[in-house]
Short mmCIF file of C-alpha atoms in Angstrom, two decimals:
data_model
loop_
_atom_site.label_atom_id
_atom_site.label_comp_id
_atom_site.label_asym_id
_atom_site.label_seq_id
_atom_site.Cartn_x
_atom_site.Cartn_y
_atom_site.Cartn_z
CA MET A 1 -2.69 -16.47 4.97
CA LYS A 2 -2.19 -13.26 2.73
CA GLN A 3 -4.19 -10.45 4.19
CA GLY A 4 -5.02 -7.27 2.42
CA LEU A 5 -6.88 -6.05 -0.64
CA ASP A 6 -5.89 -7.55 -4.07
CA PHE A 7 -7.27 -6.11 -7.30
CA GLU A 8 -6.11 -5.34 -10.85
CA LEU A 9 -6.69 -1.77 -12.06
CA GLY A 10 -5.53 -1.01 -15.63
CA VAL A 11 -2.31 -2.75 -16.54
CA PHE A 12 -1.13 -2.59 -12.83
CA SER A 13 -1.94 -5.08 -10.04
CA ALA A 14 -2.01 -4.09 -6.48
CA HIS A 15 -2.05 -5.58 -3.04
CA TYR A 16 -2.96 -3.06 -0.26
CA SER A 17 -1.38 -3.66 3.06
CA PRO A 18 -0.86 -0.99 5.76
CA SER A 19 2.62 -2.17 6.11
CA LEU A 20 3.35 -0.52 2.84
CA ALA A 21 1.99 2.80 3.86
CA ASN A 22 3.73 5.58 5.67
CA PRO A 23 1.23 6.75 8.35
CA HIS A 24 3.73 8.96 10.05
CA LYS A 25 3.87 11.78 7.29
CA SER A 26 1.50 14.54 8.05
CA SER A 27 -0.51 16.51 5.53
CA LEU A 28 0.59 20.39 5.30
CA ASN A 29 -2.96 21.11 3.78
CA THR A 30 -4.98 20.31 6.93
CA GLN A 31 -5.41 21.91 10.17
CA LYS A 32 -5.24 18.72 12.10
CA SER A 33 -2.74 15.94 11.69
CA THR A 34 -3.97 13.17 9.26
CA PRO A 35 -2.08 10.16 8.10
CA MET A 36 -0.51 10.55 4.51
CA PHE A 37 0.83 7.84 2.33
CA ASN A 38 4.11 8.02 0.49
CA ALA A 39 2.70 7.60 -3.11
CA ASP A 40 5.45 9.18 -5.38
CA PHE A 41 3.81 11.10 -8.44
CA ASP A 42 6.91 11.47 -10.26
CA LYS A 43 7.57 7.70 -10.06
CA CYS A 44 4.06 6.82 -10.96
CA VAL A 45 3.79 9.35 -13.86
CA GLN A 46 6.98 8.20 -15.39
CA LEU A 47 5.62 4.56 -15.42
CA VAL A 48 2.55 5.88 -17.18
CA LEU A 49 4.59 8.14 -19.77
CA ASP A 50 6.79 5.23 -20.46
CA ARG A 51 3.94 3.18 -21.44
CA GLU A 52 2.02 5.80 -23.38
CA GLY A 53 4.93 6.89 -25.71
CA ASP A 54 5.42 9.85 -27.86
CA TYR A 55 3.43 11.59 -30.73
CA VAL A 56 0.95 9.37 -32.56
CA ASN A 57 -1.69 10.30 -35.08
CA ASP A 58 -3.36 7.11 -36.31
CA PRO A 59 -6.46 7.61 -38.28
CA ARG A 60 -7.83 4.44 -36.69
CA ASP A 61 -7.52 5.86 -33.15
CA PRO A 62 -10.75 7.60 -32.16
CA SER A 63 -8.76 9.79 -29.72
CA GLY A 64 -6.99 11.55 -32.63
CA GLU A 65 -3.72 13.04 -32.14
CA THR A 66 -2.09 11.74 -28.84
CA LYS A 67 1.40 12.58 -27.25
CA TYR A 68 2.54 11.14 -23.98
CA GLY A 69 -1.06 9.69 -23.56
CA ILE A 70 -2.64 13.22 -23.67
CA SER A 71 -5.19 13.18 -26.65
CA LYS A 72 -6.79 15.77 -28.74
CA ARG A 73 -10.10 14.20 -28.11
CA ALA A 74 -9.80 14.89 -24.39
CA TYR A 75 -8.05 18.19 -24.82
CA PRO A 76 -9.37 19.65 -28.07
CA ASP A 77 -7.81 23.21 -27.52
CA LEU A 78 -4.26 21.88 -26.64
CA ASP A 79 -1.47 21.90 -29.20
CA ILE A 80 -0.74 18.04 -29.00
CA THR A 81 2.11 18.34 -31.61
CA ASN A 82 4.11 20.69 -29.33
CA LEU A 83 3.14 19.25 -25.97
CA THR A 84 6.22 18.99 -23.78
CA VAL A 85 6.70 16.19 -21.20
CA ASP A 86 6.49 18.98 -18.37
CA GLN A 87 2.97 20.10 -19.65
CA ALA A 88 1.87 16.53 -20.03
CA LYS A 89 3.09 15.93 -16.18
CA ALA A 90 1.06 19.01 -15.12
CA ILE A 91 -2.04 17.84 -16.80
CA TYR A 92 -1.57 14.23 -15.18
CA LYS A 93 -1.10 15.80 -11.91
CA ARG A 94 -3.98 18.20 -12.09
CA ASP A 95 -6.66 16.19 -13.97
CA TYR A 96 -5.95 12.77 -12.69
CA TRP A 97 -3.58 12.28 -9.80
CA ASP A 98 -4.98 15.28 -7.64
CA LYS A 99 -8.73 14.46 -8.53
CA ALA A 100 -8.22 10.86 -7.65
CA LYS A 101 -6.52 11.79 -4.34
CA CYS A 102 -3.70 9.49 -5.23
CA ASP A 103 -1.50 11.26 -2.68
CA GLU A 104 -3.80 10.07 0.27
CA LEU A 105 -3.82 6.55 -1.10
CA PRO A 106 -1.50 3.71 -0.12
CA GLU A 107 1.41 3.65 -2.61
CA SER A 108 0.60 0.26 -3.67
CA VAL A 109 -3.01 1.32 -4.72
CA ALA A 110 -2.09 4.78 -6.01
CA LEU A 111 -0.33 3.72 -9.21
CA ALA A 112 -3.08 1.37 -10.01
CA VAL A 113 -5.67 4.11 -9.62
CA PHE A 114 -3.84 6.63 -11.26
CA ASP A 115 -3.22 4.54 -14.41
CA GLY A 116 -6.94 3.61 -14.46
CA ALA A 117 -8.00 7.17 -14.03
CA VAL A 118 -5.78 8.08 -17.01
CA ASN A 119 -7.29 5.31 -19.18
CA HIS A 120 -10.91 5.12 -18.17
CA GLY A 121 -11.53 8.46 -16.42
CA VAL A 122 -11.38 9.55 -12.76
CA MET A 123 -14.89 8.86 -11.70
CA ALA A 124 -15.02 5.43 -13.40
CA TYR A 125 -11.81 4.12 -11.85
CA VAL A 126 -12.49 5.52 -8.44
CA ALA A 127 -15.81 3.80 -8.62
CA SER A 128 -13.77 0.56 -9.38
CA LEU A 129 -11.66 1.08 -6.43
CA GLN A 130 -14.73 1.68 -4.23
CA LYS A 131 -16.46 -1.55 -5.59
CA ALA A 132 -13.22 -3.40 -4.60
CA LEU A 133 -13.37 -1.86 -1.04
CA ARG A 134 -17.12 -2.78 -0.91
CA VAL A 135 -18.09 0.79 -0.39
CA ASP A 136 -20.72 2.90 -2.05
CA ALA A 137 -19.26 3.27 -5.55
CA GLU A 138 -20.41 6.68 -6.79
CA GLY A 139 -17.02 7.54 -8.12
CA ILE A 140 -16.18 10.34 -5.52
CA ILE A 141 -13.41 9.80 -3.02
CA GLY A 142 -13.68 11.50 0.27
CA PRO A 143 -12.80 10.73 3.97
CA ILE A 144 -15.02 7.75 4.23
CA LYS A 145 -13.58 6.05 1.13
CA LEU A 146 -10.07 7.01 2.05
CA GLY A 147 -10.59 5.49 5.44
CA ALA A 148 -11.94 2.32 3.75
CA ALA A 149 -8.75 2.02 1.64
CA ARG A 150 -6.46 2.51 4.65
CA ARG A 151 -8.46 -0.04 6.82
CA SER A 152 -9.02 -2.59 3.99
CA ASP A 153 -7.17 -5.53 5.61
CA ARG A 154 -8.08 -4.99 9.25
#
């Protein structure tokens, strides 16, 4: 019998099993040693960028101008036309990856949560993850929810 947590988030499906995680990597940001997972932002953001594409300004799209998945609607003060890939990656890291704490999620879950956060908003997608984990789904991910993600098949 397959143990773990299966769910679909965004266009990606995930099955979390602790064997996919790297519990030996320690966080440099904490005073005590905590298990960290080996979710790779560069690999995940490239998958999202590949799917999002280049510049589009379709009048039928309510997001308006969009480049690399970054929209004028979400970032009204940003020059979307001249947005670089590096700038888009910085936005994805700061506003989605870090806020959803993807570095602290199992790799198999991090991509699905990151993609979902990009497409539906961080709080909405974190709440989806929390529902899948059967924990209080308020859209905030902290130590209790991270622990639930790590223990989901025990």
